[in-house]
PDB file of C-alpha atoms in Angstrom:
ATOM      1  CA  UNK A   1       9.951   0.127  -4.921  1.00  0.00           C
ATOM      2  CA  UNK A   2       8.459   1.208  -8.226  1.00  0.00           C
ATOM      3  CA  UNK A   3       7.240  -0.055 -11.481  1.00  0.00           C
ATOM      4  CA  UNK A   4      10.906   0.322 -12.718  1.00  0.00           C
ATOM      5  CA  UNK A   5      14.181  -1.207 -12.247  1.00  0.00           C
ATOM      6  CA  UNK A   6      17.586   0.497 -11.766  1.00  0.00           C
ATOM      7  CA  UNK A   7      20.822  -1.147 -11.217  1.00  0.00           C
ATOM      8  CA  UNK A   8      20.825   0.541  -7.681  1.00  0.00           C
ATOM      9  CA  UNK A   9      17.214   0.042  -5.889  1.00  0.00           C
ATOM     10  CA  UNK A  10      16.760   2.162  -2.842  1.00  0.00           C
ATOM     11  CA  UNK A  11      15.162   0.530   0.136  1.00  0.00           C
ATOM     12  CA  UNK A  12      13.694   3.122   2.418  1.00  0.00           C
ATOM     13  CA  UNK A  13      11.161   3.097   5.378  1.00  0.00           C
ATOM     14  CA  UNK A  14       8.429   2.890   2.920  1.00  0.00           C
ATOM     15  CA  UNK A  15       9.806  -0.591   1.659  1.00  0.00           C
ATOM     16  CA  UNK A  16      10.173  -1.659   5.077  1.00  0.00           C
ATOM     17  CA  UNK A  17       6.514  -1.014   5.881  1.00  0.00           C
ATOM     18  CA  UNK A  18       5.473  -2.553   2.748  1.00  0.00           C
ATOM     19  CA  UNK A  19       7.520  -5.651   3.490  1.00  0.00           C
ATOM     20  CA  UNK A  20       5.841  -5.836   7.129  1.00  0.00           C
ATOM     21  CA  UNK A  21       2.600  -5.496   5.950  1.00  0.00           C
ATOM     22  CA  UNK A  22       2.818  -8.750   3.985  1.00  0.00           C
ATOM     23  CA  UNK A  23       3.126 -10.276   7.353  1.00  0.00           C
ATOM     24  CA  UNK A  24       6.524 -11.822   6.544  1.00  0.00           C
ATOM     25  CA  UNK A  25       8.733  -9.570   7.976  1.00  0.00           C
ATOM     26  CA  UNK A  26       9.428  -7.683  11.073  1.00  0.00           C
ATOM     27  CA  UNK A  27      11.895  -4.823   9.996  1.00  0.00           C
ATOM     28  CA  UNK A  28      14.170  -3.174  12.064  1.00  0.00           C
ATOM     29  CA  UNK A  29      13.365   0.787  11.924  1.00  0.00           C
ATOM     30  CA  UNK A  30      15.925   1.995  14.266  1.00  0.00           C
ATOM     31  CA  UNK A  31      18.515   2.386  11.258  1.00  0.00           C
ATOM     32  CA  UNK A  32      19.192   5.558   9.517  1.00  0.00           C
ATOM     33  CA  UNK A  33      17.783   4.885   6.045  1.00  0.00           C
ATOM     34  CA  UNK A  34      17.756   7.433   3.123  1.00  0.00           C
ATOM     35  CA  UNK A  35      14.405   8.613   1.601  1.00  0.00           C
ATOM     36  CA  UNK A  36      14.935   8.111  -2.206  1.00  0.00           C
ATOM     37  CA  UNK A  37      13.219  11.395  -3.273  1.00  0.00           C
ATOM     38  CA  UNK A  38      14.370  14.911  -4.046  1.00  0.00           C
ATOM     39  CA  UNK A  39      12.987  18.266  -4.902  1.00  0.00           C
ATOM     40  CA  UNK A  40      15.622  20.234  -6.735  1.00  0.00           C
ATOM     41  CA  UNK A  41      14.589  21.167 -10.346  1.00  0.00           C
ATOM     42  CA  UNK A  42      17.208  19.716 -12.840  1.00  0.00           C
ATOM     43  CA  UNK A  43      16.415  21.986 -15.817  1.00  0.00           C
ATOM     44  CA  UNK A  44      13.608  24.480 -15.914  1.00  0.00           C
ATOM     45  CA  UNK A  45      13.259  24.513 -19.747  1.00  0.00           C
ATOM     46  CA  UNK A  46      15.573  27.424 -20.230  1.00  0.00           C
ATOM     47  CA  UNK A  47      18.724  26.565 -18.273  1.00  0.00           C
ATOM     48  CA  UNK A  48      20.514  23.763 -16.254  1.00  0.00           C
ATOM     49  CA  UNK A  49      19.775  24.109 -12.500  1.00  0.00           C
ATOM     50  CA  UNK A  50      21.465  20.690 -11.540  1.00  0.00           C
ATOM     51  CA  UNK A  51      23.070  20.150  -8.478  1.00  0.00           C
ATOM     52  CA  UNK A  52      25.038  16.592  -8.369  1.00  0.00           C
ATOM     53  CA  UNK A  53      25.149  14.712  -5.264  1.00  0.00           C
ATOM     54  CA  UNK A  54      26.447  11.161  -3.972  1.00  0.00           C
ATOM     55  CA  UNK A  55      23.784   8.469  -4.218  1.00  0.00           C
ATOM     56  CA  UNK A  56      22.656   6.945  -1.016  1.00  0.00           C
ATOM     57  CA  UNK A  57      24.932   3.800  -1.585  1.00  0.00           C
ATOM     58  CA  UNK A  58      27.885   6.362  -1.874  1.00  0.00           C
ATOM     59  CA  UNK A  59      29.126   4.711  -5.154  1.00  0.00           C
ATOM     60  CA  UNK A  60      28.207   7.255  -7.628  1.00  0.00           C
ATOM     61  CA  UNK A  61      26.922  10.900  -8.341  1.00  0.00           C
ATOM     62  CA  UNK A  62      23.583  11.577  -9.210  1.00  0.00           C
ATOM     63  CA  UNK A  63      21.182  14.341 -10.455  1.00  0.00           C
ATOM     64  CA  UNK A  64      17.558  14.983  -8.915  1.00  0.00           C
ATOM     65  CA  UNK A  65      15.442  14.264 -12.264  1.00  0.00           C
ATOM     66  CA  UNK A  66      12.791  16.869 -11.182  1.00  0.00           C
ATOM     67  CA  UNK A  67      11.574  18.481 -14.622  1.00  0.00           C
ATOM     68  CA  UNK A  68       8.956  20.678 -16.060  1.00  0.00           C
ATOM     69  CA  UNK A  69       6.233  19.155 -18.582  1.00  0.00           C
ATOM     70  CA  UNK A  70       4.582  21.192 -21.050  1.00  0.00           C
ATOM     71  CA  UNK A  71       1.605  19.736 -19.971  1.00  0.00           C
ATOM     72  CA  UNK A  72       0.049  19.628 -16.250  1.00  0.00           C
ATOM     73  CA  UNK A  73       0.619  16.342 -14.695  1.00  0.00           C
ATOM     74  CA  UNK A  74      -2.584  14.396 -13.908  1.00  0.00           C
ATOM     75  CA  UNK A  75      -3.871  14.943 -10.527  1.00  0.00           C
ATOM     76  CA  UNK A  76      -2.644  11.672  -9.145  1.00  0.00           C
ATOM     77  CA  UNK A  77       1.160  12.281  -9.859  1.00  0.00           C
ATOM     78  CA  UNK A  78       1.273  15.849  -8.406  1.00  0.00           C
ATOM     79  CA  UNK A  79       3.694  15.362  -5.886  1.00  0.00           C
ATOM     80  CA  UNK A  80       4.161  18.978  -4.848  1.00  0.00           C
ATOM     81  CA  UNK A  81       2.096  21.382  -3.093  1.00  0.00           C
ATOM     82  CA  UNK A  82       4.908  24.035  -3.763  1.00  0.00           C
ATOM     83  CA  UNK A  83       8.445  24.034  -5.077  1.00  0.00           C
ATOM     84  CA  UNK A  84      11.021  26.840  -4.461  1.00  0.00           C
ATOM     85  CA  UNK A  85      11.198  29.170  -7.285  1.00  0.00           C
ATOM     86  CA  UNK A  86       7.945  28.060  -8.980  1.00  0.00           C
ATOM     87  CA  UNK A  87       4.530  29.575  -8.861  1.00  0.00           C
ATOM     88  CA  UNK A  88       1.528  27.680  -7.041  1.00  0.00           C
ATOM     89  CA  UNK A  89      -0.043  27.151 -10.388  1.00  0.00           C
ATOM     90  CA  UNK A  90       3.479  26.164 -12.079  1.00  0.00           C
ATOM     91  CA  UNK A  91       3.779  23.181  -9.590  1.00  0.00           C
ATOM     92  CA  UNK A  92       1.255  21.060 -11.916  1.00  0.00           C
ATOM     93  CA  UNK A  93       3.753  20.893 -14.350  1.00  0.00           C
ATOM     94  CA  UNK A  94       6.825  19.281 -12.358  1.00  0.00           C
ATOM     95  CA  UNK A  95       7.403  15.745 -11.862  1.00  0.00           C
ATOM     96  CA  UNK A  96      10.111  13.469 -11.928  1.00  0.00           C
ATOM     97  CA  UNK A  97      11.634  12.654 -15.349  1.00  0.00           C
ATOM     98  CA  UNK A  98      10.511   8.475 -15.040  1.00  0.00           C
ATOM     99  CA  UNK A  99       6.887   7.968 -15.759  1.00  0.00           C
ATOM    100  CA  UNK A 100       7.192   4.190 -14.309  1.00  0.00           C
ATOM    101  CA  UNK A 101       8.271   5.665 -11.105  1.00  0.00           C
ATOM    102  CA  UNK A 102       4.961   7.701 -11.074  1.00  0.00           C
ATOM    103  CA  UNK A 103       6.630  10.822 -11.970  1.00  0.00           C
ATOM    104  CA  UNK A 104       8.040  11.043  -8.225  1.00  0.00           C
ATOM    105  CA  UNK A 105      11.435  12.473  -8.511  1.00  0.00           C
ATOM    106  CA  UNK A 106      14.551  10.931  -7.231  1.00  0.00           C
ATOM    107  CA  UNK A 107      18.435  11.223  -7.451  1.00  0.00           C
ATOM    108  CA  UNK A 108      19.199   9.382 -10.565  1.00  0.00           C
ATOM    109  CA  UNK A 109      22.709   8.244 -11.828  1.00  0.00           C
ATOM    110  CA  UNK A 110      23.802  10.022 -15.277  1.00  0.00           C
ATOM    111  CA  UNK A 111      24.985   8.823 -18.344  1.00  0.00           C
ATOM    112  CA  UNK A 112      26.520  10.517 -21.437  1.00  0.00           C
ATOM    113  CA  UNK A 113      27.935   9.526 -24.811  1.00  0.00           C
ATOM    114  CA  UNK A 114      30.806  11.354 -26.686  1.00  0.00           C
ATOM    115  CA  UNK A 115      29.462  12.689 -30.283  1.00  0.00           C
ATOM    116  CA  UNK A 116      29.991  10.328 -33.129  1.00  0.00           C
ATOM    117  CA  UNK A 117      31.059   7.237 -30.979  1.00  0.00           C
ATOM    118  CA  UNK A 118      29.359   4.372 -29.363  1.00  0.00           C
ATOM    119  CA  UNK A 119      31.352   5.062 -26.108  1.00  0.00           C
ATOM    120  CA  UNK A 120      29.529   5.876 -23.208  1.00  0.00           C
ATOM    121  CA  UNK A 121      30.309   6.853 -19.511  1.00  0.00           C
ATOM    122  CA  UNK A 122      28.192   7.056 -16.630  1.00  0.00           C
ATOM    123  CA  UNK A 123      28.867   8.188 -12.990  1.00  0.00           C
ATOM    124  CA  UNK A 124      29.233   5.231 -11.285  1.00  0.00           C
ATOM    125  CA  UNK A 125      32.752   5.358  -9.305  1.00  0.00           C
ATOM    126  CA  UNK A 126      33.551   1.610  -9.374  1.00  0.00           C
ATOM    127  CA  UNK A 127      33.638   1.395 -13.301  1.00  0.00           C
ATOM    128  CA  UNK A 128      37.249   1.434 -14.519  1.00  0.00           C
ATOM    129  CA  UNK A 129      36.696   3.594 -17.633  1.00  0.00           C
ATOM    130  CA  UNK A 130      35.281   6.660 -15.356  1.00  0.00           C
ATOM    131  CA  UNK A 131      38.672   6.555 -13.306  1.00  0.00           C
ATOM    132  CA  UNK A 132      41.083   7.144 -16.135  1.00  0.00           C
ATOM    133  CA  UNK A 133      44.435   9.031 -15.238  1.00  0.00           C
ATOM    134  CA  UNK A 134      44.069  12.581 -15.944  1.00  0.00           C
ATOM    135  CA  UNK A 135      40.223  12.699 -16.229  1.00  0.00           C
ATOM    136  CA  UNK A 136      39.243  13.841 -13.005  1.00  0.00           C
ATOM    137  CA  UNK A 137      35.602  14.806 -14.341  1.00  0.00           C
ATOM    138  CA  UNK A 138      34.021  12.581 -11.072  1.00  0.00           C
ATOM    139  CA  UNK A 139      36.645  13.466  -8.573  1.00  0.00           C
ATOM    140  CA  UNK A 140      34.960  14.799  -5.386  1.00  0.00           C
ATOM    141  CA  UNK A 141      37.080  16.410  -2.343  1.00  0.00           C
ATOM    142  CA  UNK A 142      35.628  15.558   1.124  1.00  0.00           C
ATOM    143  CA  UNK A 143      37.001  18.421   3.175  1.00  0.00           C
TER     144      UNK A 143
END
């Protein structure tokens, strides 16, 4: 739970602990809840390093929104002691692309727009426009 809203909120053990602390809820921690955070760099400023994965709800593809910033992030938003492939000093520049999420990187659905048009597509599997015949861009093989 953060200061931002998405169409697919993630409820983690952290969410359950917050609800329990309110005194109104007694959560069941036995279930296997996903952690919403990720640590794969989406783009290093030179090239895309994006790796797609299914969202925790298994209804769309997502990318980790961890990106480099030109300036160092404020100390309270530095979420990593180390990141694979990034120098110790360089980690001060990395964070999630959503400021309202306190720069915590998470797997985020993506959207694209065709040039010179208002048509938008996104990575949610249940949208009819994303499953047109012959357009297998989001096809995933589970073998």
